[in-house]
CSV table of N, CA and C in Angstrom, one decimal:
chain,number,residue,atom,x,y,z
A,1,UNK,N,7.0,-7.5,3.9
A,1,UNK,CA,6.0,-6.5,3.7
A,1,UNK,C,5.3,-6.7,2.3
A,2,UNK,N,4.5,-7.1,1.9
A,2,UNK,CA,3.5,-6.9,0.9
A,2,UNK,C,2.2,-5.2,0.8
A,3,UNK,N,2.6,-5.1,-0.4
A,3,UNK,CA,1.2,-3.7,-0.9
A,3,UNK,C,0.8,-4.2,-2.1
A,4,UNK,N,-0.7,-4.0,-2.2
A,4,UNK,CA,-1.4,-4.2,-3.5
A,4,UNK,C,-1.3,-2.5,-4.1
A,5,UNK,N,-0.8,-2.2,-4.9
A,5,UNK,CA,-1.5,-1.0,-5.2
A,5,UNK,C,-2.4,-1.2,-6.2
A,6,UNK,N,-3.4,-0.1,-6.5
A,6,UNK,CA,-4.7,-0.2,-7.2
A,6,UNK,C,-4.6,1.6,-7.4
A,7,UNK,N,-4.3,1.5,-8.9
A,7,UNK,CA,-4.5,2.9,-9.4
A,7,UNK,C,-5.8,3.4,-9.6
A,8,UNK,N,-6.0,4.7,-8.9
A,8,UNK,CA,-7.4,4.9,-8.7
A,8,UNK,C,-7.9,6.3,-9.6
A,9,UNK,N,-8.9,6.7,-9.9
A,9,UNK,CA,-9.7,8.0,-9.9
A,9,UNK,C,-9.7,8.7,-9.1
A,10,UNK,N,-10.7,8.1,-8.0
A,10,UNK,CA,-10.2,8.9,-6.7
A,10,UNK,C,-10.8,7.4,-5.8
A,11,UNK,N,-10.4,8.0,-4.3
A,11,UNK,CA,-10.6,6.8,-3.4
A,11,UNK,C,-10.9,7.8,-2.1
A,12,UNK,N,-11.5,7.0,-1.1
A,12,UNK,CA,-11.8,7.4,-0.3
A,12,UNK,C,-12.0,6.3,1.2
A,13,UNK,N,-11.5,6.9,2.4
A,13,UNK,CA,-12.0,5.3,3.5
A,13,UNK,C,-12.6,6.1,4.3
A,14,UNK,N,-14.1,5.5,4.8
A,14,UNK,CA,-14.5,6.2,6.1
A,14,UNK,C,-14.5,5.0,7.2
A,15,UNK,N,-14.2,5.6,8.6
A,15,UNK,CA,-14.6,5.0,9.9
A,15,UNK,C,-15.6,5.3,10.2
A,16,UNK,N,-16.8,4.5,11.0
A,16,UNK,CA,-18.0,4.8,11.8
A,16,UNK,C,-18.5,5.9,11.5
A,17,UNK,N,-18.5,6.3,9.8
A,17,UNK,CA,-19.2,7.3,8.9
A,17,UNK,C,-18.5,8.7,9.1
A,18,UNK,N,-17.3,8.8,9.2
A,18,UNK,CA,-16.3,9.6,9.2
A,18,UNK,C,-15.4,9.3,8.0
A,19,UNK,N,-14.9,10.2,6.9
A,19,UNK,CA,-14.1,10.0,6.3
A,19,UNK,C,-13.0,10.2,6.7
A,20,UNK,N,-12.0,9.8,7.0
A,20,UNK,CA,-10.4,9.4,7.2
A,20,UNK,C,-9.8,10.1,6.5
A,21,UNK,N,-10.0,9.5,5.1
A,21,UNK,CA,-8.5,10.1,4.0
A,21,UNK,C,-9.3,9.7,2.8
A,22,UNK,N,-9.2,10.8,1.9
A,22,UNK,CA,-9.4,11.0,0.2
A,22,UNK,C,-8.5,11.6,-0.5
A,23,UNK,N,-8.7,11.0,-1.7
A,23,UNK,CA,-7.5,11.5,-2.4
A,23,UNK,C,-8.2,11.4,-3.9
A,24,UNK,N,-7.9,12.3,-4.6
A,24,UNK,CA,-8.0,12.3,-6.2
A,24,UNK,C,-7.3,11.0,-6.8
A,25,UNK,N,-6.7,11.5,-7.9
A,25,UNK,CA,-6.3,10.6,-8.8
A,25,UNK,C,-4.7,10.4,-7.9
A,26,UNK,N,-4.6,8.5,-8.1
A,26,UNK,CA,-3.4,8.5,-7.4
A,26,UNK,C,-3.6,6.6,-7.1
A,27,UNK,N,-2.8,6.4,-5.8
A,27,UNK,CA,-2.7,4.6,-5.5
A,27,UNK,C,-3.4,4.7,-4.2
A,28,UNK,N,-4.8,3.4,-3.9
A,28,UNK,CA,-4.5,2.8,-3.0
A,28,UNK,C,-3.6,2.0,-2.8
A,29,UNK,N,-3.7,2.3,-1.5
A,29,UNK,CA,-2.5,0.9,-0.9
A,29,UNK,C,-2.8,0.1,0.1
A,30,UNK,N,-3.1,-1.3,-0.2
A,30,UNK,CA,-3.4,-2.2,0.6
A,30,UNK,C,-2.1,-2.6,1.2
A,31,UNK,N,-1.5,-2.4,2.3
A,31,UNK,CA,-0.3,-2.3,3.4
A,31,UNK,C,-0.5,-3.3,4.0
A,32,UNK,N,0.4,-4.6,4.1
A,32,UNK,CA,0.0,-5.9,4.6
A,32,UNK,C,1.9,-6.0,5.7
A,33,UNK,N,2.1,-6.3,6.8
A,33,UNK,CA,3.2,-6.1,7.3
A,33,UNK,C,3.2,-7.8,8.6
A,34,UNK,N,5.0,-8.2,8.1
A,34,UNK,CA,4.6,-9.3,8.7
A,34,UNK,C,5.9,-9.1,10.0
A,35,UNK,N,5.6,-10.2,11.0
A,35,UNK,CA,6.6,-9.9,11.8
A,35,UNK,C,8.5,-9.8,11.9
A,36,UNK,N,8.6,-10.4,10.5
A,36,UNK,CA,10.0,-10.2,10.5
A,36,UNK,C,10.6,-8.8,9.6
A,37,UNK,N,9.7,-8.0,9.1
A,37,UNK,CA,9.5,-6.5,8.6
A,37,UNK,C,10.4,-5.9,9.2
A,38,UNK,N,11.3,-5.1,8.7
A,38,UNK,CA,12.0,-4.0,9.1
A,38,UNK,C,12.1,-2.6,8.7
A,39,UNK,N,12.7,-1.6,9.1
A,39,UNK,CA,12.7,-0.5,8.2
A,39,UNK,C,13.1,-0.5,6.8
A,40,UNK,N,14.1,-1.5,6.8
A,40,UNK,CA,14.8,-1.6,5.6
A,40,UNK,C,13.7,-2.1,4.4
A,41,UNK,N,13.1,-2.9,4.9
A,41,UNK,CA,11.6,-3.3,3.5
A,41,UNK,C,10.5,-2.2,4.1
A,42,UNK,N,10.5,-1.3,4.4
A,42,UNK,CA,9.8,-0.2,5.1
A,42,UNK,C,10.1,0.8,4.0
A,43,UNK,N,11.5,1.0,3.7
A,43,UNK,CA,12.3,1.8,2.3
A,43,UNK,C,12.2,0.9,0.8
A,44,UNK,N,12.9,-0.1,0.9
A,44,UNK,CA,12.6,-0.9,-0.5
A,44,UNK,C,11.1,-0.4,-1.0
A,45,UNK,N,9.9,-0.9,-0.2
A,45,UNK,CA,8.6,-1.3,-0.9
A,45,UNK,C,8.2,0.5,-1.2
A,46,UNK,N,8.7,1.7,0.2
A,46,UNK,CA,8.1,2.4,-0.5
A,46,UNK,C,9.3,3.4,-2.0
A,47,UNK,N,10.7,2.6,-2.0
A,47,UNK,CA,11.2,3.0,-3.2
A,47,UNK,C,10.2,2.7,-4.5
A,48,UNK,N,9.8,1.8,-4.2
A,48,UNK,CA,9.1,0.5,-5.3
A,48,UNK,C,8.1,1.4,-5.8
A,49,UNK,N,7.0,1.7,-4.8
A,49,UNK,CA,5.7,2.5,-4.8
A,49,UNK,C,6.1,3.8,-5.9
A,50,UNK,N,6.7,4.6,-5.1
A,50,UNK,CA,7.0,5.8,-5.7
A,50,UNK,C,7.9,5.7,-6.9
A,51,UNK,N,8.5,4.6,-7.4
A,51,UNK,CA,9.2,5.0,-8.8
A,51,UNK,C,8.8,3.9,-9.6
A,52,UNK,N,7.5,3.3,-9.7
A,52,UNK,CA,6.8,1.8,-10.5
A,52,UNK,C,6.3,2.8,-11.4
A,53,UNK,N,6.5,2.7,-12.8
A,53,UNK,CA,6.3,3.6,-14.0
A,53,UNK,C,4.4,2.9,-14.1
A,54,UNK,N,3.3,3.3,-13.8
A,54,UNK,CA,2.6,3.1,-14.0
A,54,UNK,C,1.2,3.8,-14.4
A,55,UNK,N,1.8,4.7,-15.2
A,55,UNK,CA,1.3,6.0,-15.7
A,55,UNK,C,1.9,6.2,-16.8
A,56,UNK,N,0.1,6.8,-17.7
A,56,UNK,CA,0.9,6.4,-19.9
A,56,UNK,C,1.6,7.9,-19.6
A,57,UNK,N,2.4,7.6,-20.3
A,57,UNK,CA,2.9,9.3,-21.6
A,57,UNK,C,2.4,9.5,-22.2
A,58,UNK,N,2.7,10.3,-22.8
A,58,UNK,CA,1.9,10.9,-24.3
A,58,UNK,C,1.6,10.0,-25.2
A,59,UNK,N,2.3,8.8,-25.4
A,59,UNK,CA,2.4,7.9,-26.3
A,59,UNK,C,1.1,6.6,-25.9
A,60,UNK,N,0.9,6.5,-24.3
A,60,UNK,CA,-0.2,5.6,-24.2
A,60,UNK,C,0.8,4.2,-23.2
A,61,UNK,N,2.0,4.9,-23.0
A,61,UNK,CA,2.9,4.1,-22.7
A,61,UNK,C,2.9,3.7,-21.1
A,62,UNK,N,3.3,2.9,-20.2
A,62,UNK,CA,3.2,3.4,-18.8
A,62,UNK,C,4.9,3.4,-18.4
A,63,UNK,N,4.6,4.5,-18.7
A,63,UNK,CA,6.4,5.5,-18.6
A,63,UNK,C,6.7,6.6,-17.3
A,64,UNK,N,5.7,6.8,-16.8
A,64,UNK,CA,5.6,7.9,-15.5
A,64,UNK,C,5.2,7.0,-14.4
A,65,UNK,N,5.9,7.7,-13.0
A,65,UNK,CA,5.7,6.9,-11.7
A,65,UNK,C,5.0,8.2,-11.0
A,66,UNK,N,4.3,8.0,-9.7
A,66,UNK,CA,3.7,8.7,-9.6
A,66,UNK,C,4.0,9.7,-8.9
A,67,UNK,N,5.0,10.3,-8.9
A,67,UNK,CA,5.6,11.2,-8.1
A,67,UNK,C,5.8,11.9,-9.3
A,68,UNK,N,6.0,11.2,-11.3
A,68,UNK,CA,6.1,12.4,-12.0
A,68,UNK,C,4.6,13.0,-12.5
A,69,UNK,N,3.7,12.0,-12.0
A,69,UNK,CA,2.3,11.8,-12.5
A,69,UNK,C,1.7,12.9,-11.7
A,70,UNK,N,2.4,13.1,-10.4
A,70,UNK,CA,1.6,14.0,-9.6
A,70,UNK,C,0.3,13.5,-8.6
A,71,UNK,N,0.7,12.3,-8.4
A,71,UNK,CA,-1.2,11.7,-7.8
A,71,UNK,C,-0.8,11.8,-6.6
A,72,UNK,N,-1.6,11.1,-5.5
A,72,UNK,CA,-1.9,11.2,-4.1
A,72,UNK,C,-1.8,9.5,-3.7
A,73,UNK,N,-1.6,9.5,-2.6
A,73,UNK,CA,-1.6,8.1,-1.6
A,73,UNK,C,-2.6,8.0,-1.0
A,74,UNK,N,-3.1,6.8,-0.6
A,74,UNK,CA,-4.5,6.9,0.4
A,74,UNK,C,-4.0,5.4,0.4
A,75,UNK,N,-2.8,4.9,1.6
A,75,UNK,CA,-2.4,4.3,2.8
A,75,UNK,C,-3.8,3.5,3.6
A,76,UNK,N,-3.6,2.2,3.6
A,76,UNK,CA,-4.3,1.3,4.2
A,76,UNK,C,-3.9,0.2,5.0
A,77,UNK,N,-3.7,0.0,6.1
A,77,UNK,CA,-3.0,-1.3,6.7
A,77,UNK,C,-4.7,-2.0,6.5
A,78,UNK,N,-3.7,-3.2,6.4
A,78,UNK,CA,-4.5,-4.7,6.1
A,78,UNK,C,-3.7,-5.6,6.5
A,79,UNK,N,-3.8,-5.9,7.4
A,79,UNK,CA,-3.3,-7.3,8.4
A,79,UNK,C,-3.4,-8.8,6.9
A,80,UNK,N,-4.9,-8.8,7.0
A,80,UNK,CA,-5.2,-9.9,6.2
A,80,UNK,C,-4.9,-10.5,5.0
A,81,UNK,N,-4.1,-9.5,4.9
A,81,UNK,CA,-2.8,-9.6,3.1
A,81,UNK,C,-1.6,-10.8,3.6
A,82,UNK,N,-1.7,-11.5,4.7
A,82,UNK,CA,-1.0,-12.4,5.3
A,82,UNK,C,-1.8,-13.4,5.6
A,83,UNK,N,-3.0,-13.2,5.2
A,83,UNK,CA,-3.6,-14.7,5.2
A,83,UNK,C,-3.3,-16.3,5.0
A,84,UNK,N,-3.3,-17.4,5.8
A,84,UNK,CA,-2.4,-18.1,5.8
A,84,UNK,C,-3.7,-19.3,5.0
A,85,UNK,N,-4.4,-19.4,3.7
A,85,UNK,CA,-5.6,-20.3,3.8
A,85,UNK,C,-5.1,-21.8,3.3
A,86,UNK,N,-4.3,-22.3,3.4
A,86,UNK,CA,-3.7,-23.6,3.2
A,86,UNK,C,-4.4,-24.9,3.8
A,87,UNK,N,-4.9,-24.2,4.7
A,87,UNK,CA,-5.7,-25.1,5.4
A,87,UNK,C,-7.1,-25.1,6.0
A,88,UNK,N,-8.0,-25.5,6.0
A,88,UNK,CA,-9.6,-25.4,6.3
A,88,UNK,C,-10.0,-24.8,5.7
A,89,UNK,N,-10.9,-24.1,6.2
A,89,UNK,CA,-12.0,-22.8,5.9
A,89,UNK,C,-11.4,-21.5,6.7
A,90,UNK,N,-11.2,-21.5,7.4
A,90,UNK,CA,-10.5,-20.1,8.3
A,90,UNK,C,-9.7,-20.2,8.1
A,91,UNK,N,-9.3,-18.4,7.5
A,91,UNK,CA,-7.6,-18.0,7.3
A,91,UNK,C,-6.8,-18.4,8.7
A,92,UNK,N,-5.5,-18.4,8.6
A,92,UNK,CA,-4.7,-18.3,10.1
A,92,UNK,C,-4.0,-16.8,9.9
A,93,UNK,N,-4.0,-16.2,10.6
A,93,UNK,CA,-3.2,-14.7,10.2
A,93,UNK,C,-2.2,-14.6,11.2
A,94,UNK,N,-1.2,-15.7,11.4
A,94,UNK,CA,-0.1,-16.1,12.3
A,94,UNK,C,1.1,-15.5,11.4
A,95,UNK,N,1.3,-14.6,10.4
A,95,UNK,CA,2.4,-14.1,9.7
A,95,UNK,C,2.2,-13.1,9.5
A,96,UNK,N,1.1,-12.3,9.7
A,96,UNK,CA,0.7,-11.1,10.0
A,96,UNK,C,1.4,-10.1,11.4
A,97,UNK,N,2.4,-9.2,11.1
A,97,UNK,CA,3.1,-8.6,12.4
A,97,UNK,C,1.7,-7.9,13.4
A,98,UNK,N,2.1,-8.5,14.8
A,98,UNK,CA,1.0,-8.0,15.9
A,98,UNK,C,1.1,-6.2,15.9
A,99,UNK,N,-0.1,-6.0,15.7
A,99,UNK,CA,-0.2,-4.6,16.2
A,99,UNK,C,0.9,-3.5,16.3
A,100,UNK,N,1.5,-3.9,17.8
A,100,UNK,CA,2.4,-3.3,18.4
A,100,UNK,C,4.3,-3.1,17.3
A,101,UNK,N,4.1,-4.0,16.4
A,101,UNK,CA,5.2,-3.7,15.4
A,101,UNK,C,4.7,-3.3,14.4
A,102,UNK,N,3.5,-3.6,13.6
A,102,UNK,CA,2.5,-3.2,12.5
A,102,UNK,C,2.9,-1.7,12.6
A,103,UNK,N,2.1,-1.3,13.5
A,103,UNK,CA,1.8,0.1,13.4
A,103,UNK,C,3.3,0.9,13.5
A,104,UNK,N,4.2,1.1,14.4
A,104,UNK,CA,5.3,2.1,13.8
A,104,UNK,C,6.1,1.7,12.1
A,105,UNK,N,5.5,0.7,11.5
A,105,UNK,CA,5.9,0.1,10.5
A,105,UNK,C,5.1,0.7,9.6
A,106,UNK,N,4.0,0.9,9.7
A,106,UNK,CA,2.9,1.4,8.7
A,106,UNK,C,2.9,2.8,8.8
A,107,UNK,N,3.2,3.5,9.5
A,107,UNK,CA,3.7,5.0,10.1
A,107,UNK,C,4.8,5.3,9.5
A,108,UNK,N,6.3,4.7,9.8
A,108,UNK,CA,7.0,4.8,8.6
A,108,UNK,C,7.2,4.8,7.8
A,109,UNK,N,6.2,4.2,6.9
A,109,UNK,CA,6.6,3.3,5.3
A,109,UNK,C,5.8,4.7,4.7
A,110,UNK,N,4.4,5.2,5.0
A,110,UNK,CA,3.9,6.4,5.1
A,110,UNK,C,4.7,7.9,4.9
A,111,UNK,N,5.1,7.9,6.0
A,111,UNK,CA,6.2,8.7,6.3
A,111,UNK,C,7.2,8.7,5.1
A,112,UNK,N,7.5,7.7,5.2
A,112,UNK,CA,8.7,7.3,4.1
A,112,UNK,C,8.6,8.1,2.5
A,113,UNK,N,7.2,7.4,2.4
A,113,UNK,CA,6.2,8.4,1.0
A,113,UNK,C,6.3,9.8,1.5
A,114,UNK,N,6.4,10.5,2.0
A,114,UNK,CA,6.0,11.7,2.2
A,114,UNK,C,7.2,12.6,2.1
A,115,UNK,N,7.9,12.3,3.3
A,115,UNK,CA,9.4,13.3,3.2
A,115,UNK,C,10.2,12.6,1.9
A,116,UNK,N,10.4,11.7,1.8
A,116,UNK,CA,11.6,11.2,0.6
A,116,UNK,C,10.9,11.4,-0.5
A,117,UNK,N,9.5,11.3,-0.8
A,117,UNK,CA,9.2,11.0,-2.5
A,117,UNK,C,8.4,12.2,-2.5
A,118,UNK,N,8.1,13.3,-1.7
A,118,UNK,CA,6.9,14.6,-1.7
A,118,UNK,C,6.0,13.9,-2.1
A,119,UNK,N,5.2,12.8,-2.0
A,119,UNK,CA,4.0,12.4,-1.9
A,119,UNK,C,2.8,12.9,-1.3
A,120,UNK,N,1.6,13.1,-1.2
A,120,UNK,CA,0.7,13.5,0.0
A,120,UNK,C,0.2,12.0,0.1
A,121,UNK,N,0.0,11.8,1.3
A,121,UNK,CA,-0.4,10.6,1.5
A,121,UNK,C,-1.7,10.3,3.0
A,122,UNK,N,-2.6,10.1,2.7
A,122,UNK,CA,-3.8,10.1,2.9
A,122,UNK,C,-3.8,9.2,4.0
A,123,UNK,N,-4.8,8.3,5.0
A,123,UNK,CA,-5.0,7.1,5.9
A,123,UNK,C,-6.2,6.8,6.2
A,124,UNK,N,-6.4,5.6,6.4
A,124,UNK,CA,-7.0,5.4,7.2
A,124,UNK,C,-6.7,5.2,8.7
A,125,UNK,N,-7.6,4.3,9.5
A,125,UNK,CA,-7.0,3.8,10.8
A,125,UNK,C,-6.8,2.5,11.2
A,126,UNK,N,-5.5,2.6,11.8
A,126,UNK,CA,-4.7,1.7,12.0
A,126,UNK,C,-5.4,0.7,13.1
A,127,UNK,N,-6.2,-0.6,12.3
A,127,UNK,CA,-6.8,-1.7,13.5
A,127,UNK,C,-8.1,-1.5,12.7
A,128,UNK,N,-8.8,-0.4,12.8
A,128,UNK,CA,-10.4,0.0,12.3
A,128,UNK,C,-11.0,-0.7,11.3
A,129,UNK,N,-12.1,-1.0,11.9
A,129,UNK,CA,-13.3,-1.3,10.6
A,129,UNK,C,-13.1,-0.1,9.7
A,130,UNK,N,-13.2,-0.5,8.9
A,130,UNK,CA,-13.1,0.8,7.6
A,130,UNK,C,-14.2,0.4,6.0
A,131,UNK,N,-14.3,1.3,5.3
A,131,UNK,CA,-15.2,1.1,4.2
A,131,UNK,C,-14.2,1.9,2.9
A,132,UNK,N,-13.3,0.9,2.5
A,132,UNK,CA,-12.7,1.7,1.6
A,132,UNK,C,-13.5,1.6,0.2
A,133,UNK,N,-13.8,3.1,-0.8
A,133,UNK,CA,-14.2,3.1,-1.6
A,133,UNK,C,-13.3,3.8,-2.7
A,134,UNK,N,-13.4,2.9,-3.8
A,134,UNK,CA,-12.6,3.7,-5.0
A,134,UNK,C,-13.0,3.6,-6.4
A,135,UNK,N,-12.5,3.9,-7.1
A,135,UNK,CA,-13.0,4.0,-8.7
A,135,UNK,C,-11.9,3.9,-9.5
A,136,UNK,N,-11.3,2.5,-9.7
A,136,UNK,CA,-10.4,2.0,-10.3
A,136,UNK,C,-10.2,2.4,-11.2
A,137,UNK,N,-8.6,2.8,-11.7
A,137,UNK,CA,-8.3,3.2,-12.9
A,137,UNK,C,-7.2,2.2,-13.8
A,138,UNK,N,-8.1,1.9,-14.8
A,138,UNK,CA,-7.5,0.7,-15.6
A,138,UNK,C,-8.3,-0.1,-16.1
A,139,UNK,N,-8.4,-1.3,-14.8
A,139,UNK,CA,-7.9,-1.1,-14.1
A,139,UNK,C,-6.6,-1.3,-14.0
A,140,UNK,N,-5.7,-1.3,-13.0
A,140,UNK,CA,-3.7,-1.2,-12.7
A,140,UNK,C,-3.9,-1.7,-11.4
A,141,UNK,N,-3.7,-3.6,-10.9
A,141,UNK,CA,-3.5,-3.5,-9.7
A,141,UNK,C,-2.1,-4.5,-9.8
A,142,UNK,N,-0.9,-3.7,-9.2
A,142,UNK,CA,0.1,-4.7,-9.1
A,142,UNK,C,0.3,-4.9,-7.5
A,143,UNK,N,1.3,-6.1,-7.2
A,143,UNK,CA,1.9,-6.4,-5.8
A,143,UNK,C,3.0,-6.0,-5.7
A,144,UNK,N,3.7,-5.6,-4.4
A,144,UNK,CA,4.8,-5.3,-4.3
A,144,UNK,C,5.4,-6.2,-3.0
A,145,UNK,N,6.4,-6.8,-3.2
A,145,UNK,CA,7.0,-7.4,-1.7
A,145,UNK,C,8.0,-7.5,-1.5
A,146,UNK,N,8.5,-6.8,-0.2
A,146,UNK,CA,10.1,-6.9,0.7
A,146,UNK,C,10.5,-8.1,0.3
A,147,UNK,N,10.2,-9.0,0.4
A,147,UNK,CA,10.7,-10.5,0.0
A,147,UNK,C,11.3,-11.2,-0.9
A,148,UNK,N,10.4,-9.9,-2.2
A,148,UNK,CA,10.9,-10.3,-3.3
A,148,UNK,C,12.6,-9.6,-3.8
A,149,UNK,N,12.8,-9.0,-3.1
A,149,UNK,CA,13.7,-7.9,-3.4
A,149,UNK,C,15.3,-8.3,-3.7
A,150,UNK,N,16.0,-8.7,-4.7
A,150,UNK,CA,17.3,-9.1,-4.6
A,150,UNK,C,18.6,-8.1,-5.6
């Protein structure tokens, strides 16, 4: 499981000129999920999310995570965070989990943010063309990955 998060102002995704999910101040999350993903990196990554001190204190420091920060989620699956470009011109997105596991995976990890960490947490749609818009704050964009986890 890979997430970019990108600490935002505010953010916003529409579908076919429908907004989806907004949120004030708080993380996108570019949600990348590969086929050997489980619940268990479904918990690690969103431990990770919810307690990454990425927010100053008083001091200017980044001492607060955002559950003490108080911000909002605005959740994005992105298949193409598995981009395989080693070769040619065309990504191969063969490490990318199909659909059919993606999605109860990106439903969870969501989930996950919500009941365990009181997050609100925002969406887009799962497969959809989408137009995500935000107003970077920092900017702050770190990675997070199941992978890395020991």
């Amino acid at each position: 499981m890979r997430v970019v998060i990108q600490r935002s102002k505010q953010a916003s995704v529409t579908v076919d000129g429908q907004v989806t999910g907004a949120i004030d101040s708080g993380y996108v999350l570019l949600v990348g999920l590969t086929h050997e993903d489980t619940l268990e990196d479904v918990r690690y990554v969103a431990k990770k999310v919810a307690e990454l001190r990425l927010w100053e204190d008083e001091e200017g420091k980044m001492n607060h995570s955002i559950v003490e920060h108080g911000g909002e989620i605005l959740s994005v699956s992105q298949f193409t965070l598995y981009a395989d470009t080693r070769k040619g011109r065309r990504p191969s997105f063969i490490e990318a989990a199909r659909p059919e596991k993606a999605l109860p995976l990106w439903e969870a990890f969501n989930e996950e943010l919500k009941s365990t960490y009181g997050l609100k947490v925002e969406t887009g749609v799962f497969g959809a063309m989408m137009d995500v818009s935000l107003v970077n704050d920092g900017p702050v964009t770190i990675i997070v990955e199941s992978k890395a986890k020991e």
